[in-house]
Short mmCIF file of C-alpha atoms in Angstrom, two decimals:
data_model
loop_
_atom_site.label_atom_id
_atom_site.label_comp_id
_atom_site.label_asym_id
_atom_site.label_seq_id
_atom_site.Cartn_x
_atom_site.Cartn_y
_atom_site.Cartn_z
CA MET A 1 -31.09 54.01 -2.82
CA THR A 2 -30.39 55.55 0.59
CA PHE A 3 -27.54 54.05 2.54
CA PRO A 4 -27.10 54.15 6.34
CA ALA A 5 -24.84 56.76 7.84
CA VAL A 6 -21.12 55.96 7.92
CA ARG A 7 -19.71 55.36 11.39
CA SER A 8 -16.41 57.13 10.84
CA THR A 9 -14.90 59.57 8.36
CA ASP A 10 -11.39 58.31 9.07
CA GLU A 11 -10.75 56.46 5.83
CA ASP A 12 -7.21 55.43 6.79
CA ARG A 13 -7.99 53.59 10.00
CA PRO A 14 -7.81 49.79 10.04
CA LEU A 15 -11.15 48.17 9.26
CA ARG A 16 -12.91 45.37 11.09
CA CYS A 17 -13.68 42.68 8.53
CA LEU A 18 -15.98 39.67 8.73
CA VAL A 19 -15.01 36.83 6.39
CA THR A 20 -17.43 34.02 5.67
CA GLY A 21 -16.10 30.92 3.95
CA ALA A 22 -12.67 31.11 5.64
CA THR A 23 -12.41 27.31 5.42
CA GLY A 24 -13.03 27.53 1.67
CA TYR A 25 -10.77 28.19 -1.26
CA LEU A 26 -10.80 32.01 -1.38
CA GLY A 27 -11.71 32.81 2.22
CA GLY A 28 -8.66 31.01 3.60
CA ARG A 29 -6.44 33.01 1.27
CA LEU A 30 -8.20 36.34 1.83
CA VAL A 31 -7.74 36.41 5.62
CA PRO A 32 -3.91 36.78 5.58
CA GLU A 33 -4.18 39.43 2.84
CA LEU A 34 -6.56 41.49 4.99
CA LEU A 35 -4.30 41.07 8.01
CA ALA A 36 -1.28 42.16 5.94
CA ALA A 37 -3.23 45.28 4.93
CA GLY A 38 -3.56 46.15 8.63
CA HIS A 39 -7.20 45.18 9.13
CA SER A 40 -8.62 43.01 11.91
CA VAL A 41 -10.49 39.87 10.88
CA ARG A 42 -13.29 37.77 12.30
CA CYS A 43 -14.08 34.47 10.58
CA LEU A 44 -17.55 32.93 10.63
CA ALA A 45 -17.25 29.17 10.14
CA ARG A 46 -19.37 26.10 10.83
CA SER A 47 -16.22 24.32 12.03
CA PRO A 48 -13.76 26.89 13.44
CA GLY A 49 -11.40 24.06 14.40
CA LYS A 50 -10.52 23.65 10.72
CA LEU A 51 -8.81 27.04 10.85
CA ARG A 52 -6.35 26.26 13.65
CA ASP A 53 -3.64 24.94 11.31
CA HIS A 54 -3.37 28.17 9.34
CA PRO A 55 -0.28 30.30 10.08
CA TRP A 56 -2.58 33.27 10.72
CA ALA A 57 -4.88 31.41 13.15
CA GLY A 58 -3.61 33.33 16.17
CA GLN A 59 -4.14 36.70 14.50
CA ALA A 60 -7.80 36.33 13.48
CA GLN A 61 -10.89 35.68 15.58
CA ALA A 62 -12.87 32.56 14.68
CA VAL A 63 -16.54 32.24 15.66
CA ARG A 64 -18.89 29.34 15.12
CA GLY A 65 -21.93 29.88 12.94
CA ASP A 66 -23.66 29.37 9.62
CA VAL A 67 -24.91 31.89 7.09
CA THR A 68 -28.32 30.16 7.15
CA ASP A 69 -28.56 30.71 10.93
CA GLU A 70 -29.86 34.22 11.64
CA GLU A 71 -28.68 34.36 15.24
CA SER A 72 -25.07 33.39 14.52
CA VAL A 73 -24.88 35.87 11.62
CA ARG A 74 -26.28 38.64 13.82
CA SER A 75 -23.67 37.95 16.48
CA ALA A 76 -20.82 37.76 13.97
CA MET A 77 -21.79 41.10 12.38
CA GLU A 78 -21.51 43.09 15.62
CA GLY A 79 -18.91 45.85 15.32
CA MET A 80 -17.90 44.97 11.76
CA ASP A 81 -17.11 47.56 9.07
CA VAL A 82 -16.86 45.23 6.07
CA ALA A 83 -18.53 41.86 5.51
CA TYR A 84 -17.19 39.45 2.88
CA TYR A 85 -19.67 36.94 1.47
CA LEU A 86 -17.62 34.08 0.02
CA VAL A 87 -19.92 31.10 0.50
CA HIS A 88 -22.30 29.19 -1.73
CA ALA A 89 -24.27 25.98 -1.54
CA LEU A 90 -22.96 24.57 -4.83
CA GLY A 91 -22.54 20.82 -4.59
CA THR A 92 -24.97 20.39 -1.68
CA GLY A 93 -27.81 18.96 -3.75
CA ARG A 94 -30.82 19.96 -5.80
CA GLY A 95 -31.98 22.62 -3.36
CA PHE A 96 -28.79 24.67 -3.46
CA GLU A 97 -30.45 27.66 -5.17
CA GLU A 98 -33.02 28.07 -2.39
CA THR A 99 -30.29 27.65 0.25
CA ASP A 100 -28.20 30.35 -1.44
CA ARG A 101 -31.21 32.67 -1.66
CA ARG A 102 -32.11 32.27 2.03
CA ALA A 103 -28.52 32.68 3.22
CA ALA A 104 -28.03 35.85 1.16
CA ARG A 105 -31.22 37.41 2.58
CA ILE A 106 -30.14 36.66 6.15
CA PHE A 107 -26.67 38.07 5.51
CA ALA A 108 -28.06 41.23 3.89
CA GLU A 109 -30.61 41.87 6.66
CA GLN A 110 -28.14 41.36 9.49
CA ALA A 111 -25.45 43.49 7.81
CA ARG A 112 -27.87 46.40 7.56
CA ALA A 113 -29.12 45.93 11.12
CA ALA A 114 -25.53 45.92 12.45
CA GLY A 115 -24.57 49.10 10.58
CA VAL A 116 -21.96 47.38 8.42
CA ARG A 117 -20.37 49.90 6.04
CA ARG A 118 -19.83 47.58 3.07
CA ILE A 119 -20.57 44.11 1.73
CA VAL A 120 -18.14 42.51 -0.75
CA TYR A 121 -19.28 39.45 -2.70
CA LEU A 122 -17.49 37.33 -5.28
CA GLY A 123 -19.92 35.97 -7.87
CA GLY A 124 -19.68 34.43 -11.30
CA LEU A 125 -19.16 36.24 -14.58
CA THR A 126 -22.28 35.85 -16.71
CA PRO A 127 -22.43 35.87 -20.52
CA SER A 128 -23.47 39.09 -22.18
CA GLY A 129 -26.88 39.08 -23.87
CA VAL A 130 -28.00 35.68 -22.53
CA PRO A 131 -31.39 35.73 -20.71
CA GLU A 132 -31.08 34.74 -17.06
CA HIS A 133 -33.41 31.75 -17.45
CA GLU A 134 -30.96 30.24 -19.98
CA LEU A 135 -28.03 30.37 -17.56
CA SER A 136 -26.85 27.30 -15.70
CA PRO A 137 -28.35 26.92 -12.20
CA HIS A 138 -24.90 27.68 -10.81
CA LEU A 139 -24.55 31.05 -12.58
CA ARG A 140 -28.22 31.87 -12.09
CA SER A 141 -27.87 31.41 -8.34
CA ARG A 142 -24.69 33.47 -8.19
CA THR A 143 -26.49 36.27 -10.04
CA GLU A 144 -29.46 36.16 -7.69
CA VAL A 145 -27.25 36.29 -4.59
CA GLY A 146 -25.55 39.38 -5.97
CA ARG A 147 -28.92 41.01 -6.62
CA VAL A 148 -30.10 40.31 -3.05
CA LEU A 149 -26.96 41.82 -1.54
CA LEU A 150 -27.08 44.90 -3.81
CA ALA A 151 -30.64 45.53 -2.60
CA SER A 152 -29.67 45.20 1.08
CA GLY A 153 -29.35 48.92 1.83
CA VAL A 154 -25.66 48.38 2.57
CA PRO A 155 -23.18 49.59 -0.09
CA THR A 156 -22.19 46.42 -1.92
CA ALA A 157 -19.50 45.49 -4.41
CA VAL A 158 -20.22 42.36 -6.45
CA LEU A 159 -17.10 41.10 -8.23
CA ARG A 160 -17.86 38.72 -11.11
CA ALA A 161 -15.08 36.33 -12.18
CA ALA A 162 -14.89 33.43 -14.62
CA VAL A 163 -12.17 30.79 -14.08
CA ILE A 164 -9.83 31.55 -11.17
CA ILE A 165 -6.30 30.24 -11.72
CA GLY A 166 -4.82 28.95 -8.48
CA SER A 167 -4.16 25.62 -6.79
CA GLY A 168 -7.40 24.57 -5.10
CA SER A 169 -9.85 26.43 -7.33
CA ALA A 170 -12.34 23.84 -8.61
CA SER A 171 -12.20 25.22 -12.16
CA PHE A 172 -8.42 25.18 -12.20
CA GLU A 173 -8.24 21.68 -10.69
CA MET A 174 -10.51 20.44 -13.47
CA LEU A 175 -8.11 21.98 -16.00
CA ARG A 176 -5.09 20.53 -14.19
CA TYR A 177 -6.32 16.94 -14.00
CA LEU A 178 -7.73 16.80 -17.53
CA THR A 179 -4.49 18.09 -19.02
CA GLU A 180 -2.17 16.04 -16.80
CA ARG A 181 -3.93 12.74 -17.27
CA LEU A 182 -5.03 12.79 -20.90
CA PRO A 183 -2.43 13.24 -23.65
CA VAL A 184 -5.26 12.64 -26.15
CA MET A 185 -8.72 14.02 -25.40
CA VAL A 186 -12.08 13.61 -27.07
CA THR A 187 -13.79 16.62 -25.55
CA PRO A 188 -17.18 18.35 -25.48
CA SER A 189 -17.69 21.29 -27.81
CA TRP A 190 -17.53 23.72 -24.86
CA VAL A 191 -13.73 23.54 -24.98
CA ARG A 192 -14.03 26.09 -27.82
CA THR A 193 -15.93 28.58 -25.63
CA ARG A 194 -14.07 31.82 -24.92
CA ILE A 195 -13.39 32.69 -21.29
CA GLN A 196 -11.34 35.30 -19.43
CA PRO A 197 -9.46 33.65 -16.56
CA ILE A 198 -7.95 35.59 -13.66
CA ALA A 199 -5.11 34.77 -11.28
CA VAL A 200 -6.09 34.19 -7.66
CA ARG A 201 -3.64 36.84 -6.46
CA ASP A 202 -5.44 39.45 -8.57
CA VAL A 203 -8.81 38.34 -7.20
CA LEU A 204 -7.49 38.73 -3.66
CA ARG A 205 -5.96 42.13 -4.43
CA LEU A 206 -9.32 43.35 -5.70
CA LEU A 207 -11.24 41.87 -2.77
CA VAL A 208 -8.96 43.66 -0.30
CA GLY A 209 -9.17 46.90 -2.28
CA CYS A 210 -12.97 46.84 -2.28
CA ALA A 211 -12.98 47.27 1.51
CA ARG A 212 -12.28 50.99 0.97
CA LEU A 213 -14.53 51.72 -2.00
CA PRO A 214 -16.34 55.09 -1.85
CA HIS A 215 -19.57 54.96 0.10
CA ASP A 216 -21.76 55.62 -2.94
CA VAL A 217 -20.46 52.61 -4.93
CA ASN A 218 -23.15 49.92 -5.07
CA ARG A 219 -22.74 47.85 -8.21
CA THR A 220 -21.25 44.83 -9.98
CA PHE A 221 -17.74 44.79 -11.46
CA ASP A 222 -16.45 42.35 -14.09
CA ILE A 223 -12.97 41.14 -13.21
CA GLY A 224 -10.62 39.15 -15.42
CA GLY A 225 -7.00 38.76 -16.41
CA PRO A 226 -5.35 40.14 -19.56
CA ASP A 227 -5.91 36.94 -21.62
CA ILE A 228 -9.10 35.91 -23.41
CA VAL A 229 -8.78 32.26 -24.42
CA THR A 230 -10.78 29.13 -25.07
CA TYR A 231 -10.74 26.27 -22.58
CA GLU A 232 -8.87 24.27 -25.22
CA GLU A 233 -6.15 26.92 -25.41
CA MET A 234 -5.93 26.98 -21.62
CA MET A 235 -5.27 23.25 -21.59
CA ARG A 236 -2.61 23.57 -24.28
CA ARG A 237 -0.90 26.44 -22.44
CA TYR A 238 -1.07 24.50 -19.18
CA ALA A 239 0.73 21.60 -20.88
CA VAL A 240 3.49 23.92 -22.10
CA VAL A 241 4.02 25.55 -18.68
CA ALA A 242 3.93 22.16 -16.93
CA GLY A 243 6.48 20.73 -19.38
CA LEU A 244 4.09 18.12 -20.77
CA PRO A 245 4.10 16.86 -24.37
CA LYS A 246 1.71 18.56 -26.76
CA ARG A 247 -1.91 17.53 -26.09
CA VAL A 248 -4.19 16.27 -28.88
CA ILE A 249 -7.68 17.69 -28.35
CA VAL A 250 -10.61 16.58 -30.52
CA PRO A 251 -13.90 18.40 -29.72
CA VAL A 252 -17.16 16.58 -30.53
CA PRO A 253 -20.64 18.15 -30.39
CA LEU A 254 -22.47 15.09 -29.01
CA LEU A 255 -21.38 15.32 -25.38
CA THR A 256 -24.18 16.96 -23.34
CA PRO A 257 -23.39 18.80 -20.06
CA ARG A 258 -24.51 15.71 -18.15
CA LEU A 259 -22.29 13.37 -20.18
CA SER A 260 -19.48 15.93 -19.95
CA SER A 261 -19.72 16.03 -16.15
CA LEU A 262 -19.64 12.23 -16.02
CA TRP A 263 -16.56 12.31 -18.26
CA VAL A 264 -14.88 14.90 -16.00
CA GLY A 265 -15.81 12.82 -12.95
CA LEU A 266 -14.24 9.74 -14.51
CA VAL A 267 -10.95 11.44 -15.37
CA THR A 268 -10.56 13.80 -12.41
CA PRO A 269 -11.14 13.57 -8.64
CA VAL A 270 -13.29 16.73 -8.70
CA PRO A 271 -16.66 15.62 -7.23
CA GLY A 272 -19.45 15.24 -9.77
CA ALA A 273 -21.70 17.55 -7.76
CA LEU A 274 -19.15 20.30 -8.40
CA ALA A 275 -18.10 19.27 -11.89
CA ARG A 276 -21.57 19.30 -13.43
CA PRO A 277 -22.52 22.92 -12.60
CA LEU A 278 -19.04 24.06 -13.59
CA VAL A 279 -19.31 22.28 -16.94
CA GLU A 280 -22.80 23.70 -17.51
CA SER A 281 -21.39 27.18 -16.89
CA LEU A 282 -18.97 26.72 -19.80
CA LYS A 283 -21.77 26.59 -22.41
CA HIS A 284 -21.66 30.36 -22.86
CA GLU A 285 -18.84 32.80 -23.50
CA VAL A 286 -17.83 34.61 -20.30
CA VAL A 287 -15.72 37.67 -21.07
CA CYS A 288 -15.55 40.98 -19.18
CA THR A 289 -17.66 43.75 -20.69
CA GLU A 290 -16.06 46.50 -18.58
CA ARG A 291 -13.02 47.16 -16.38
CA ASP A 292 -14.45 49.88 -14.17
CA ILE A 293 -12.92 48.36 -11.04
CA VAL A 294 -9.52 49.85 -11.98
CA ARG A 295 -10.91 53.34 -11.27
CA HIS A 296 -11.11 52.38 -7.61
CA VAL A 297 -8.50 49.62 -7.28
CA PRO A 298 -5.75 50.35 -9.83
CA ASP A 299 -3.70 47.61 -11.44
CA PRO A 300 -0.21 47.05 -9.95
CA PRO A 301 2.68 48.70 -11.83
CA GLU A 302 3.51 45.40 -13.59
CA GLY A 303 -0.13 44.93 -14.60
CA PRO A 304 -2.46 42.02 -13.80
CA VAL A 305 -1.06 38.50 -13.88
CA GLY A 306 -1.22 36.82 -17.29
CA LEU A 307 -2.44 33.26 -17.83
CA ASP A 308 0.95 31.58 -18.25
CA ARG A 309 2.38 33.22 -15.14
CA ALA A 310 -0.77 32.39 -13.17
CA ILE A 311 -0.41 28.71 -14.13
CA ARG A 312 3.30 28.82 -13.28
CA LEU A 313 2.52 30.27 -9.84
CA ALA A 314 -0.14 27.63 -9.23
CA LEU A 315 2.38 24.89 -10.03
CA ARG A 316 5.35 26.49 -8.30
CA ARG A 317 5.03 24.86 -4.88
CA VAL A 318 5.45 21.34 -6.21
CA GLN A 319 7.91 22.26 -8.96
CA ASP A 320 10.17 23.92 -6.38
CA ALA A 321 9.87 20.74 -4.25
CA ASP A 322 8.60 22.74 -1.25
CA VAL A 323 5.88 20.21 -0.58
CA ALA A 324 5.71 20.38 3.23
CA THR A 325 2.63 22.63 3.24
CA ARG A 326 0.73 20.10 1.16
CA TRP A 327 0.41 17.67 4.06
CA SER A 328 1.24 19.61 7.22
CA SER A 329 0.64 22.98 8.83
CA ALA A 330 4.05 24.50 8.18
CA SER A 331 4.54 28.00 9.54
CA THR A 332 6.20 29.31 6.38
CA PRO A 333 4.31 32.12 4.59
CA ARG A 334 2.25 30.92 1.67
CA ALA A 335 1.62 32.56 -1.65
CA PRO A 336 -2.07 32.99 -2.60
CA SER A 337 -1.67 30.30 -5.25
CA ASP A 338 -0.37 27.68 -2.80
CA PRO A 339 -2.43 24.81 -1.38
CA LEU A 340 -3.88 25.25 2.12
CA PRO A 341 -4.67 22.67 4.81
CA THR A 342 -8.40 23.32 4.40
CA ASP A 343 -8.40 22.73 0.64
CA PRO A 344 -10.27 19.56 -0.38
CA ASP A 345 -8.30 16.36 -0.85
CA TRP A 346 -8.58 16.59 -4.63
CA ALA A 347 -7.03 20.08 -4.75
CA GLY A 348 -3.39 20.72 -5.50
CA GLY A 349 -2.85 18.04 -8.10
CA SER A 350 -1.98 14.39 -7.59
CA LEU A 351 0.41 13.55 -4.79
CA TYR A 352 0.72 9.83 -4.15
CA THR A 353 1.94 8.72 -0.74
CA ASP A 354 3.14 5.55 0.94
CA HIS A 355 2.88 6.18 4.70
CA ARG A 356 4.16 3.75 7.34
CA GLU A 357 4.59 4.01 11.10
CA ARG A 358 6.19 1.77 13.72
CA THR A 359 6.81 1.85 17.47
CA VAL A 360 10.50 1.27 18.25
CA ALA A 361 11.93 -0.18 21.48
CA ALA A 362 14.82 2.26 21.54
CA SER A 363 15.44 5.87 22.47
CA PRO A 364 14.75 8.62 19.91
CA GLN A 365 18.50 9.32 19.90
CA ALA A 366 19.35 5.71 18.98
CA LEU A 367 16.74 5.72 16.22
CA TRP A 368 17.97 9.04 14.85
CA GLN A 369 21.54 7.74 14.60
CA VAL A 370 20.30 4.96 12.31
CA VAL A 371 18.21 7.38 10.22
CA GLU A 372 21.02 9.90 9.75
CA ALA A 373 23.51 7.18 8.77
CA ILE A 374 21.33 5.76 6.00
CA GLY A 375 22.67 5.22 2.48
CA GLY A 376 26.16 4.89 1.09
CA GLU A 377 28.12 2.01 2.61
CA ASN A 378 25.55 1.73 5.41
CA GLY A 379 22.84 0.72 2.95
CA TRP A 380 19.13 1.48 2.82
CA TYR A 381 17.82 -1.18 5.24
CA SER A 382 15.71 -2.60 2.44
CA SER A 383 16.19 -5.27 -0.21
CA PRO A 384 19.83 -4.83 -1.37
CA LEU A 385 18.92 -6.38 -4.70
CA ALA A 386 15.99 -3.97 -5.24
CA TRP A 387 18.09 -0.88 -4.48
CA SER A 388 21.02 -2.09 -6.55
CA LEU A 389 18.71 -2.85 -9.48
CA ARG A 390 17.08 0.59 -9.20
CA GLY A 391 20.49 2.25 -9.11
CA TRP A 392 21.68 0.23 -12.12
CA LEU A 393 18.54 1.12 -14.12
CA ASP A 394 19.01 4.80 -13.27
CA THR A 395 22.62 4.69 -14.47
CA LEU A 396 21.49 2.92 -17.65
CA VAL A 397 19.17 5.83 -18.60
CA GLY A 398 21.78 8.48 -17.78
CA GLY A 399 20.95 9.09 -14.12
CA VAL A 400 23.28 9.35 -11.14
CA GLY A 401 22.64 5.80 -9.89
CA LEU A 402 24.17 4.70 -6.60
CA ARG A 403 27.74 5.74 -7.42
CA ARG A 404 27.74 9.01 -5.45
CA GLY A 405 27.51 7.50 -1.96
CA ARG A 406 27.55 10.12 0.80
CA ARG A 407 29.91 12.85 2.05
CA ASN A 408 30.15 11.67 5.67
CA ALA A 409 29.31 8.24 7.07
CA THR A 410 27.33 9.51 10.08
CA ARG A 411 26.38 13.16 9.55
CA LEU A 412 24.18 14.87 6.96
CA ARG A 413 23.45 18.47 6.08
CA VAL A 414 21.02 20.19 3.70
CA GLY A 415 22.26 19.84 0.11
CA ASP A 416 24.28 16.65 0.66
CA SER A 417 24.03 14.01 -2.05
CA LEU A 418 23.00 10.58 -0.82
CA ASP A 419 23.24 7.99 -3.60
CA PHE A 420 20.39 8.95 -5.96
CA TRP A 421 18.81 11.27 -3.37
CA ARG A 422 19.67 14.74 -2.07
CA VAL A 423 19.04 16.07 1.44
CA GLU A 424 16.29 18.67 1.10
CA GLU A 425 15.56 19.23 4.79
CA ILE A 426 17.03 18.00 8.06
CA GLU A 427 15.96 18.79 11.61
CA PRO A 428 18.53 16.98 13.78
CA GLY A 429 16.96 14.35 15.96
CA ARG A 430 13.55 14.69 14.31
CA LEU A 431 13.24 14.87 10.52
CA LEU A 432 15.13 13.90 7.37
CA ARG A 433 13.58 14.63 3.97
CA LEU A 434 15.27 13.49 0.78
CA ARG A 435 14.45 14.50 -2.77
CA ALA A 436 15.00 11.94 -5.52
CA GLU A 437 17.50 12.79 -8.27
CA MET A 438 17.00 9.56 -10.22
CA ARG A 439 15.34 9.70 -13.64
CA LEU A 440 11.59 9.65 -12.97
CA PRO A 441 8.39 10.81 -14.74
CA GLY A 442 7.69 13.12 -11.79
CA LEU A 443 9.09 14.34 -8.48
CA ALA A 444 9.71 12.05 -5.51
CA TRP A 445 10.59 12.50 -1.84
CA LEU A 446 11.38 10.17 1.05
CA GLU A 447 10.68 11.50 4.53
CA MET A 448 11.84 9.87 7.78
CA ALA A 449 10.73 11.24 11.13
CA VAL A 450 11.46 10.38 14.78
CA ASP A 451 8.79 11.17 17.36
CA ARG A 452 7.17 10.06 20.62
CA ASP A 453 3.56 8.91 21.01
CA PRO A 454 1.29 10.01 23.92
CA GLN A 455 2.56 7.08 25.98
CA GLY A 456 6.15 8.29 25.60
CA ARG A 457 7.22 5.48 23.27
CA THR A 458 9.59 6.15 20.38
CA VAL A 459 7.83 6.20 17.01
CA TYR A 460 9.38 6.02 13.54
CA ARG A 461 7.32 7.51 10.69
CA GLN A 462 8.21 7.07 7.04
CA ARG A 463 6.61 8.58 3.94
CA ALA A 464 7.40 8.19 0.28
CA LEU A 465 5.75 10.87 -1.88
CA PHE A 466 5.43 11.11 -5.63
CA HIS A 467 4.07 13.93 -7.79
CA PRO A 468 3.46 12.40 -11.24
CA HIS A 469 4.32 14.21 -14.44
CA GLY A 470 1.65 13.45 -17.00
CA LEU A 471 0.13 10.06 -17.73
CA ALA A 472 3.55 8.37 -17.62
CA GLY A 473 3.93 9.49 -14.02
CA HIS A 474 0.62 7.94 -12.96
CA ALA A 475 1.51 4.73 -14.80
CA TYR A 476 4.92 4.63 -13.09
CA TRP A 477 3.44 4.95 -9.58
CA TRP A 478 0.89 2.21 -10.09
CA GLY A 479 3.47 0.05 -11.83
CA VAL A 480 5.85 0.09 -8.84
CA ALA A 481 3.11 0.11 -6.16
CA PRO A 482 3.11 -3.73 -5.81
CA PHE A 483 6.76 -3.57 -4.73
CA HIS A 484 6.24 -0.93 -2.00
CA ALA A 485 5.56 -3.52 0.71
CA ALA A 486 8.94 -5.15 0.05
CA VAL A 487 10.92 -1.92 -0.44
CA PHE A 488 9.38 0.51 2.04
CA GLY A 489 7.94 -2.13 4.36
CA GLY A 490 11.33 -3.79 4.61
CA MET A 491 12.98 -0.43 5.22
CA ILE A 492 10.80 0.51 8.18
CA ARG A 493 11.20 -2.94 9.78
CA ASN A 494 14.96 -3.00 9.37
CA ILE A 495 15.52 0.59 10.54
CA ALA A 496 13.52 -0.17 13.69
CA ALA A 497 15.46 -3.42 14.22
CA ALA A 498 18.82 -1.66 13.78
CA ALA A 499 17.89 0.98 16.37
CA GLU A 500 16.68 -1.67 18.82
CA SER A 501 19.85 -3.70 18.32
CA ALA A 502 22.02 -0.64 18.97
CA ALA A 503 20.01 0.10 22.12
CA GLU A 504 20.51 -3.46 23.40
CA GLU A 505 24.28 -3.51 22.76
CA PRO A 506 25.27 -1.16 25.64
CA ALA A 507 22.98 -3.14 27.97
CA ARG A 508 24.81 -6.40 27.08
CA VAL A 509 28.19 -4.74 27.59
CA HIS A 510 27.07 -3.44 30.97
#
C-alpha cells in the first residue's frame, strides 16, 4: 500500500492529535496523557460541554461534531497529525454494526483527505482460529472497523485488547459488581474462559506511544497484561484484593448468552445493551498471539502492570477515602484508573448518598460557626438518642464510640478526631468533610457545606456517603435507610435553626 507523503521529518516535534470519544471511558483518560507528552489535543465530541469539568479542559480544544457527520469530521481533521478513533456504537441498538461501519469509512476518508500522518484505533482482541462469522456482533464489528481503517491509505495502528482493568471500564465494572454483590454465584460456563486482561494505564501508555510509530507500520497489535486467567479467577483475585471473603463460584452450562446478560443486568447496574455483547464476547478464549508492539513502544522498566496491582489501582481512590472526584470536578490530578466526571453513573462501584439542602436565614459566617462546632459536648443537632445508641453499639463491637469528643470546642483542623468521625477535609467558611471511624461494612463520609444561591441567600448542603463492602455493606445501607429522615433530616433542620437563632440574638440585644 502507498501512503501519502509525510508533512515533516522532525520526529521530535509535538504532534497535533485529534481524539474522538473524549467523553468516553478511554478518551477522557487519553487526553491528559497526550498533553503530558507535550502534544496538542483537539477533541471531537457531540456534547463538548461534558468536557468542561475535566482538569485539562482549558488545555485542549473541544469542537462539536459526530463521527457519522462527514462535514464535522472534515473540519476536525484539519491540521492534525494523529487521529485517535475511540468510539463505537455498542449499546445503541440493533443497527450498531452498520453505524460503526459508516462512521469508520467517514473517518478513514477524511483522515486521508486531510493528510493525517497516522490513525490509532483501539479494538477488541479476537480469538485465534475462530471464523469471523462465529464471533459476537460486538467483536465482529470491532474487527471490521479495524479493517476499514487499515485500508484507509493512512498508516494505521489497531490495538486489540480484551478486558481493560480500570474504574469505569464496562468489563471491569461487570467484574466489580458481580464479585462485590454475590458471595455465592451460580454462573454461566464462560467464567472458565481464558482471557488476558490489561491495566488501563498500560493501554494509555501504548496509545500515546503509537503516535510516533514509524511511517511504514500499518497493522494490528495484540495488547495484554502479564496474566492469563479465567474470568472466575479474576473474580476470586478481585475478592482478595478488595478484602472480601472467599467467593463460592458454581459454573453451570445451561445459561445462554441471553440468559447470562439478563443475569448480569439483574445483579449489576451495567445496562443490558452493554452487558449482552460483552457477555457474548466471553464465549471464546481471547489471549494475545504476539507482543510485537514492544518493538516500537517498549515496556517500562518495572514491566507491564499485573492483574492484582491493576485491580488495586482501580480500587485505590475509594480505599484511600479520596472520594471528592467521584461527585465533583476537583482540580487534583487523577490517575488513569480513577473515575472521571463523564463516566456513566454505574461506573466506579456503588456509592450511596443521602443529599439534603436548605436555605438558611442567617449569614454564611453564622452558619459556619455552627457547622465547625458540631460534635462533642455541642452535640450533632440530631436525635440525641439515635446518636447515643449508635455510639454505644460501636463501643460494644470494639469501635471508638462517642468517648473521644473533640480537641477544641469551636475550631477544627484536618486530622482531628470528632467522636466516631475524623476530619478529612476542611475549607474554613465553606466545607467540612468527616470520615467515619465507627465499625462499618464499608466506608462512610459526612460532608457539610456552606454556600450562597444565585439570589444571594445562605444555603446549607449536607451529604452522607457510603461505599459498601460486599453484600453486608449493601444490606447495612438499606437497613438503616428508613432512619435517614430522622437522623440526617433532623440534623439539617436543627443546624439551620441554630444558625438562625444565633443570627437573631445580636439583633435582640441591639
